Amino acid sequence: MRTVYLNGEYIPENEANVSIFDRGFLFADGVYEVTTVVDGKLIGFDGHIERLQRSLNELQMNHKVDREEMLQIHRELVTRNNIDQGMIYLQITRGNPGDRDFAFPPADTPITIVMFTQEKQVVGTSVETKGLKVVSVDDLRWGRRDIKTVQLLYPSLAKMEAKARGADDAWMVQDGFVTEGTSNNAYIVKNGKIITRNLSNDILHGITRKSVLECARLLQMEVEERPFTLDEAYGADEAFATSASGFTNPIVEIDGNKVGSGAPGPVGDKLRGLYLEENRKAAL
Ligand code: PMP
């Protein structure tokens, strides 16, 4: 049984209880982060903590994240649960006002903070060699996708639609342009150039995206940050997706069309290699 963290305490998972009045439960009024663990160490920790603080600020949640305290809790959970590869999930909600009301509770209402580990192979997976198939779906999410909220019902529906259509994931499309995957940022490669949607409120500002684009520049690859169409994606030489736990994952098919040769491409492969090398060196 896992040891989880709830509001200052390390407890067995079956003893961790949150109120039925919690704003996270009633209003999806919460934010989250997922930090990947490789060799028992945290990948991209500071990026996740900075984005967490930004999400809280954007939702006017009155909580100052203490980096040192968070680092210590992350490490303690890794140790107590003996995690070599996997993830640490962290969620903060606006807490328990003791009743249901659309208006926010008083600013001094304690937040709810939950953290737990997930054990999962993240390095050397079969996806690296086989790639993923995606289908396109309309992007029906709200307009502040830059805030990492726990409102994940639409991405969850999109994922189920993808599976029903024989694919692994969905790429969401708005006004003819790809926004992102259900839980990853989307990229295509054409004539050696990497194209990925520019940062705005339309997509999550991926921690992996930032690091992978830095790797691309180190490798002197050309990067264009702009929206791309589905047709461009169908005609791309290569496609891939980035996320904290997937690093860069090759996309080999979009809506039944083979991308390039239909096998994982060299640009994504190279980026994955350098990303892992750099981030393992910097892991905490
Ligand atoms: N977009 C969405 C919608 C996501 O849910 C995620 C993963 N949380 C990402 C992109 C990738 O972000 P990151 O690299 O920080 O995991």
Short mmCIF file of C-alpha atoms and ligand atoms in Angstrom, two decimals:
data_model
loop_
_atom_site.label_atom_id
_atom_site.label_comp_id
_atom_site.label_asym_id
_atom_site.label_seq_id
_atom_site.Cartn_x
_atom_site.Cartn_y
_atom_site.Cartn_z
CA MET A 1 0.00 0.00 0.00
CA ARG A 2 1.21 3.49 -0.86
CA THR A 3 2.06 6.18 1.61
CA VAL A 4 0.45 9.41 0.43
CA TYR A 5 0.65 13.00 1.61
CA LEU A 6 -2.45 14.89 2.73
CA ASN A 7 -2.39 18.33 4.37
CA GLY A 8 0.91 17.92 6.21
CA GLU A 9 0.69 14.22 6.99
CA TYR A 10 2.14 11.04 5.52
CA ILE A 11 -0.55 8.38 5.75
CA PRO A 12 -1.57 5.06 4.15
CA GLU A 13 -3.64 5.67 0.99
CA ASN A 14 -6.75 4.07 2.49
CA GLU A 15 -6.73 6.54 5.38
CA ALA A 16 -6.49 9.65 3.19
CA ASN A 17 -9.91 11.30 3.13
CA VAL A 18 -11.06 14.63 1.70
CA SER A 19 -14.38 16.33 2.55
CA ILE A 20 -17.45 16.00 0.28
CA PHE A 21 -17.56 19.83 0.43
CA ASP A 22 -14.05 20.21 -0.94
CA ARG A 23 -14.03 22.74 -3.79
CA GLY A 24 -11.95 20.33 -5.86
CA PHE A 25 -14.72 17.71 -5.65
CA LEU A 26 -17.71 20.05 -6.17
CA PHE A 27 -16.28 22.62 -8.65
CA ALA A 28 -13.06 21.12 -10.06
CA ASP A 29 -11.60 24.14 -8.27
CA GLY A 30 -8.05 22.90 -8.10
CA VAL A 31 -4.74 22.75 -9.88
CA TYR A 32 -2.21 19.97 -10.27
CA GLU A 33 1.28 19.02 -11.38
CA VAL A 34 2.87 15.72 -12.34
CA THR A 35 6.62 15.39 -11.84
CA THR A 36 8.45 12.44 -13.34
CA VAL A 37 10.90 10.31 -11.37
CA VAL A 38 13.86 8.65 -13.09
CA ASP A 39 16.47 6.70 -11.07
CA GLY A 40 14.66 7.90 -7.93
CA LYS A 41 15.23 11.56 -8.88
CA LEU A 42 12.89 14.38 -9.89
CA ILE A 43 12.91 15.63 -13.48
CA GLY A 44 12.20 19.32 -14.14
CA PHE A 45 11.17 19.98 -10.54
CA ASP A 46 11.64 23.76 -10.58
CA GLY A 47 9.58 24.19 -13.76
CA HIS A 48 6.68 22.32 -12.17
CA ILE A 49 6.83 24.39 -8.98
CA GLU A 50 6.91 27.66 -10.94
CA ARG A 51 3.94 26.62 -13.07
CA LEU A 52 2.06 25.50 -9.94
CA GLN A 53 2.50 28.94 -8.40
CA ARG A 54 1.36 30.58 -11.64
CA SER A 55 -1.78 28.37 -11.81
CA LEU A 56 -2.63 29.24 -8.20
CA ASN A 57 -2.14 32.95 -8.85
CA GLU A 58 -4.28 32.88 -12.00
CA LEU A 59 -7.15 31.34 -9.99
CA GLN A 60 -6.64 33.81 -7.12
CA MET A 61 -5.81 31.00 -4.73
CA ASN A 62 -4.09 32.56 -1.82
CA HIS A 63 -1.21 30.16 -1.37
CA LYS A 64 2.51 30.69 -1.60
CA VAL A 65 4.31 27.52 -2.64
CA ASP A 66 7.43 26.86 -0.55
CA ARG A 67 9.93 25.28 -2.96
CA GLU A 68 12.14 23.71 -0.27
CA GLU A 69 9.19 22.21 1.57
CA MET A 70 7.75 20.84 -1.68
CA LEU A 71 11.08 19.35 -2.69
CA GLN A 72 11.39 17.66 0.68
CA ILE A 73 7.86 16.18 0.44
CA HIS A 74 8.47 14.95 -3.13
CA ARG A 75 11.71 13.28 -2.03
CA GLU A 76 10.12 11.80 1.07
CA LEU A 77 7.35 10.22 -1.04
CA VAL A 78 9.91 8.79 -3.47
CA THR A 79 11.82 7.25 -0.57
CA ARG A 80 8.85 5.97 1.40
CA ASN A 81 7.33 4.35 -1.69
CA ASN A 82 10.63 3.20 -3.11
CA ILE A 83 10.06 4.75 -6.54
CA ASP A 84 12.76 4.26 -9.16
CA GLN A 85 10.68 5.25 -12.21
CA GLY A 86 7.27 6.86 -12.13
CA MET A 87 5.48 10.05 -11.24
CA ILE A 88 4.49 12.21 -8.32
CA TYR A 89 1.02 13.68 -8.60
CA LEU A 90 0.32 16.87 -6.67
CA GLN A 91 -3.05 18.59 -6.36
CA ILE A 92 -4.04 21.75 -4.53
CA THR A 93 -7.69 22.75 -4.22
CA ARG A 94 -9.39 25.80 -2.75
CA GLY A 95 -10.25 23.64 0.27
CA ASN A 96 -13.38 22.86 2.23
CA PRO A 97 -15.77 25.77 2.90
CA GLY A 98 -18.14 23.44 4.79
CA ASP A 99 -20.96 23.90 2.27
CA ARG A 100 -21.59 24.36 -1.46
CA ASP A 101 -21.53 27.89 -2.81
CA PHE A 102 -20.36 29.29 -6.17
CA ALA A 103 -18.68 32.24 -4.45
CA PHE A 104 -15.14 31.57 -3.23
CA PRO A 105 -14.81 30.90 0.50
CA PRO A 106 -12.87 33.45 2.64
CA ALA A 107 -9.24 33.76 1.53
CA ASP A 108 -8.02 32.24 4.81
CA THR A 109 -9.83 28.94 4.17
CA PRO A 110 -7.06 26.32 4.24
CA ILE A 111 -6.23 24.79 0.87
CA THR A 112 -6.30 21.03 0.44
CA ILE A 113 -2.99 19.56 -0.70
CA VAL A 114 -2.71 15.97 -1.83
CA MET A 115 0.32 14.16 -3.21
CA PHE A 116 0.80 10.55 -4.22
CA THR A 117 3.24 8.43 -6.19
CA GLN A 118 2.59 6.32 -9.29
CA GLU A 119 5.06 3.63 -10.24
CA LYS A 120 5.48 3.36 -14.02
CA GLN A 121 8.21 2.56 -16.48
CA VAL A 122 9.07 5.84 -18.20
CA VAL A 123 12.48 5.13 -19.76
CA GLY A 124 12.80 2.47 -22.47
CA THR A 125 9.07 1.98 -23.17
CA SER A 126 7.67 0.26 -26.26
CA VAL A 127 6.10 3.58 -27.37
CA GLU A 128 9.62 4.87 -28.13
CA THR A 129 10.04 2.26 -30.84
CA LYS A 130 6.44 1.72 -31.95
CA GLY A 131 5.05 5.25 -31.72
CA LEU A 132 1.47 6.33 -31.12
CA LYS A 133 -1.59 6.72 -33.34
CA VAL A 134 -3.75 9.80 -32.88
CA VAL A 135 -7.12 10.94 -34.18
CA SER A 136 -8.33 14.54 -34.36
CA VAL A 137 -11.26 15.80 -32.28
CA ASP A 138 -12.76 19.26 -31.78
CA ASP A 139 -11.17 21.13 -28.91
CA LEU A 140 -14.17 21.77 -26.66
CA ARG A 141 -12.25 22.83 -23.54
CA TRP A 142 -12.56 26.19 -21.81
CA GLY A 143 -10.42 29.19 -22.83
CA ARG A 144 -7.76 29.10 -20.09
CA ARG A 145 -5.85 25.97 -20.95
CA ASP A 146 -2.64 27.63 -19.77
CA ILE A 147 -3.86 27.06 -16.20
CA LYS A 148 -3.28 23.47 -15.13
CA THR A 149 -6.67 22.83 -13.54
CA VAL A 150 -8.16 19.46 -12.62
CA GLN A 151 -11.07 19.98 -15.07
CA LEU A 152 -9.99 17.02 -17.18
CA LEU A 153 -13.38 15.69 -18.28
CA TYR A 154 -13.10 16.78 -21.91
CA PRO A 155 -9.55 15.42 -22.39
CA SER A 156 -10.77 12.22 -20.76
CA LEU A 157 -13.73 11.98 -23.21
CA ALA A 158 -11.37 12.72 -26.11
CA LYS A 159 -9.03 9.95 -24.96
CA MET A 160 -11.95 7.50 -24.85
CA GLU A 161 -13.06 8.57 -28.33
CA ALA A 162 -9.51 7.99 -29.58
CA LYS A 163 -9.50 4.48 -28.11
CA ALA A 164 -12.94 3.74 -29.59
CA ARG A 165 -11.55 4.78 -32.98
CA GLY A 166 -8.57 2.43 -32.62
CA ALA A 167 -6.00 5.10 -31.72
CA ASP A 168 -3.93 5.84 -28.63
CA ASP A 169 -4.64 9.54 -28.17
CA ALA A 170 -6.45 12.53 -29.62
CA TRP A 171 -5.05 15.77 -31.05
CA MET A 172 -7.50 18.57 -30.41
CA VAL A 173 -8.34 21.03 -33.16
CA GLN A 174 -9.70 24.57 -32.94
CA ASP A 175 -10.60 26.65 -36.03
CA GLY A 176 -8.69 24.17 -38.20
CA PHE A 177 -5.48 24.35 -36.17
CA VAL A 178 -4.12 21.72 -33.80
CA THR A 179 -3.96 22.94 -30.21
CA GLU A 180 -2.42 19.97 -28.36
CA GLY A 181 -2.90 16.34 -27.33
CA THR A 182 -5.16 15.31 -24.44
CA SER A 183 -2.19 15.45 -22.06
CA ASN A 184 0.76 16.50 -24.21
CA ASN A 185 2.01 19.20 -26.56
CA ALA A 186 1.97 18.50 -30.30
CA TYR A 187 4.74 18.93 -32.92
CA ILE A 188 5.28 18.26 -36.58
CA VAL A 189 8.50 18.27 -38.57
CA LYS A 190 8.62 19.44 -42.21
CA ASN A 191 11.83 19.72 -44.24
CA GLY A 192 13.86 19.57 -41.03
CA LYS A 193 11.90 22.36 -39.35
CA ILE A 194 10.08 21.70 -36.06
CA ILE A 195 6.66 23.34 -35.88
CA THR A 196 4.70 23.61 -32.64
CA ARG A 197 1.92 25.90 -31.49
CA ASN A 198 3.07 29.15 -29.87
CA LEU A 199 2.34 29.72 -26.17
CA SER A 200 -0.97 31.45 -25.38
CA ASN A 201 -4.10 30.71 -23.34
CA ASP A 202 -4.96 28.02 -25.93
CA ILE A 203 -2.49 25.42 -24.66
CA LEU A 204 -0.73 24.28 -21.53
CA HIS A 205 2.77 25.68 -21.28
CA GLY A 206 4.49 22.31 -21.08
CA ILE A 207 7.57 21.98 -18.91
CA THR A 208 8.82 19.31 -21.30
CA ARG A 209 8.03 21.58 -24.28
CA LYS A 210 10.31 24.28 -22.90
CA SER A 211 13.18 21.87 -22.29
CA VAL A 212 12.76 20.06 -25.63
CA LEU A 213 12.82 23.37 -27.54
CA GLU A 214 16.02 24.29 -25.70
CA CYS A 215 17.47 20.93 -26.79
CA ALA A 216 16.38 21.63 -30.39
CA ARG A 217 18.28 24.93 -30.30
CA LEU A 218 21.35 23.21 -28.82
CA LEU A 219 21.18 20.78 -31.74
CA GLN A 220 20.83 23.77 -34.11
CA MET A 221 17.48 22.54 -35.35
CA GLU A 222 15.13 25.13 -36.77
CA VAL A 223 11.99 25.78 -34.67
CA GLU A 224 8.86 27.65 -35.70
CA GLU A 225 6.34 28.38 -32.95
CA ARG A 226 2.98 28.85 -34.68
CA PRO A 227 -0.34 27.04 -35.08
CA PHE A 228 -0.34 24.30 -37.73
CA THR A 229 -3.31 22.77 -39.57
CA LEU A 230 -4.42 19.17 -39.70
CA ASP A 231 -3.51 19.09 -43.41
CA GLU A 232 0.03 20.17 -42.55
CA ALA A 233 0.13 17.38 -39.98
CA TYR A 234 -1.06 14.80 -42.53
CA GLY A 235 1.71 15.92 -44.87
CA ALA A 236 4.45 16.18 -42.24
CA ASP A 237 7.68 14.19 -42.45
CA GLU A 238 7.45 13.40 -38.76
CA ALA A 239 5.31 14.16 -35.70
CA PHE A 240 5.75 13.79 -31.96
CA ALA A 241 4.27 14.80 -28.63
CA THR A 242 5.90 15.91 -25.39
CA SER A 243 4.88 15.45 -21.76
CA ALA A 244 6.58 15.07 -18.41
CA SER A 245 6.12 11.31 -18.26
CA GLY A 246 6.35 10.59 -22.00
CA PHE A 247 9.36 12.88 -22.78
CA THR A 248 9.03 12.92 -26.59
CA ASN A 249 6.76 10.25 -28.00
CA PRO A 250 6.67 9.60 -31.76
CA ILE A 251 3.30 9.98 -33.52
CA VAL A 252 3.20 7.58 -36.45
CA GLU A 253 -0.39 7.93 -37.64
CA ILE A 254 -2.91 10.82 -37.69
CA ASP A 255 -6.56 10.08 -38.59
CA GLY A 256 -5.45 6.89 -40.31
CA ASN A 257 -2.78 8.64 -42.42
CA LYS A 258 0.78 7.42 -41.94
CA VAL A 259 3.11 10.22 -40.88
CA GLY A 260 6.18 10.11 -43.14
CA SER A 261 7.32 6.50 -43.41
CA GLY A 262 4.97 5.47 -40.59
CA ALA A 263 7.89 4.82 -38.23
CA PRO A 264 9.28 7.03 -35.43
CA GLY A 265 11.37 9.82 -36.96
CA PRO A 266 14.96 10.93 -36.36
CA VAL A 267 14.21 14.45 -35.05
CA GLY A 268 12.02 13.21 -32.19
CA ASP A 269 14.53 10.45 -31.45
CA LYS A 270 17.44 12.87 -31.21
CA LEU A 271 15.48 15.29 -29.05
CA ARG A 272 14.44 12.51 -26.71
CA GLY A 273 18.06 11.46 -26.31
CA LEU A 274 19.36 14.92 -25.50
CA TYR A 275 16.33 15.77 -23.33
CA LEU A 276 16.93 12.69 -21.18
CA GLU A 277 20.67 13.26 -20.99
CA GLU A 278 20.31 16.91 -19.91
CA ASN A 279 17.43 16.33 -17.52
CA ARG A 280 18.98 13.30 -15.85
CA LYS A 281 22.09 15.38 -15.18
CA ALA A 282 19.97 18.15 -13.64
CA ALA A 283 17.57 15.83 -11.74
CA LEU A 284 17.07 16.53 -8.03
N1 PMP B 1 -0.84 19.77 -22.60
C1 PMP B 1 -1.74 19.26 -21.76
C2 PMP B 1 -3.19 19.52 -22.02
C3 PMP B 1 -1.34 18.47 -20.67
O1 PMP B 1 -2.24 17.96 -19.82
C4 PMP B 1 0.04 18.21 -20.50
C5 PMP B 1 0.54 17.34 -19.38
N2 PMP B 1 0.16 17.76 -18.15
C6 PMP B 1 0.96 18.77 -21.39
C7 PMP B 1 0.47 19.55 -22.44
C8 PMP B 1 2.45 18.55 -21.25
O2 PMP B 1 2.94 19.31 -20.18
P1 PMP B 1 4.25 18.85 -19.39
O3 PMP B 1 5.33 18.74 -20.39
O4 PMP B 1 4.48 19.95 -18.42
O5 PMP B 1 3.92 17.53 -18.76
#
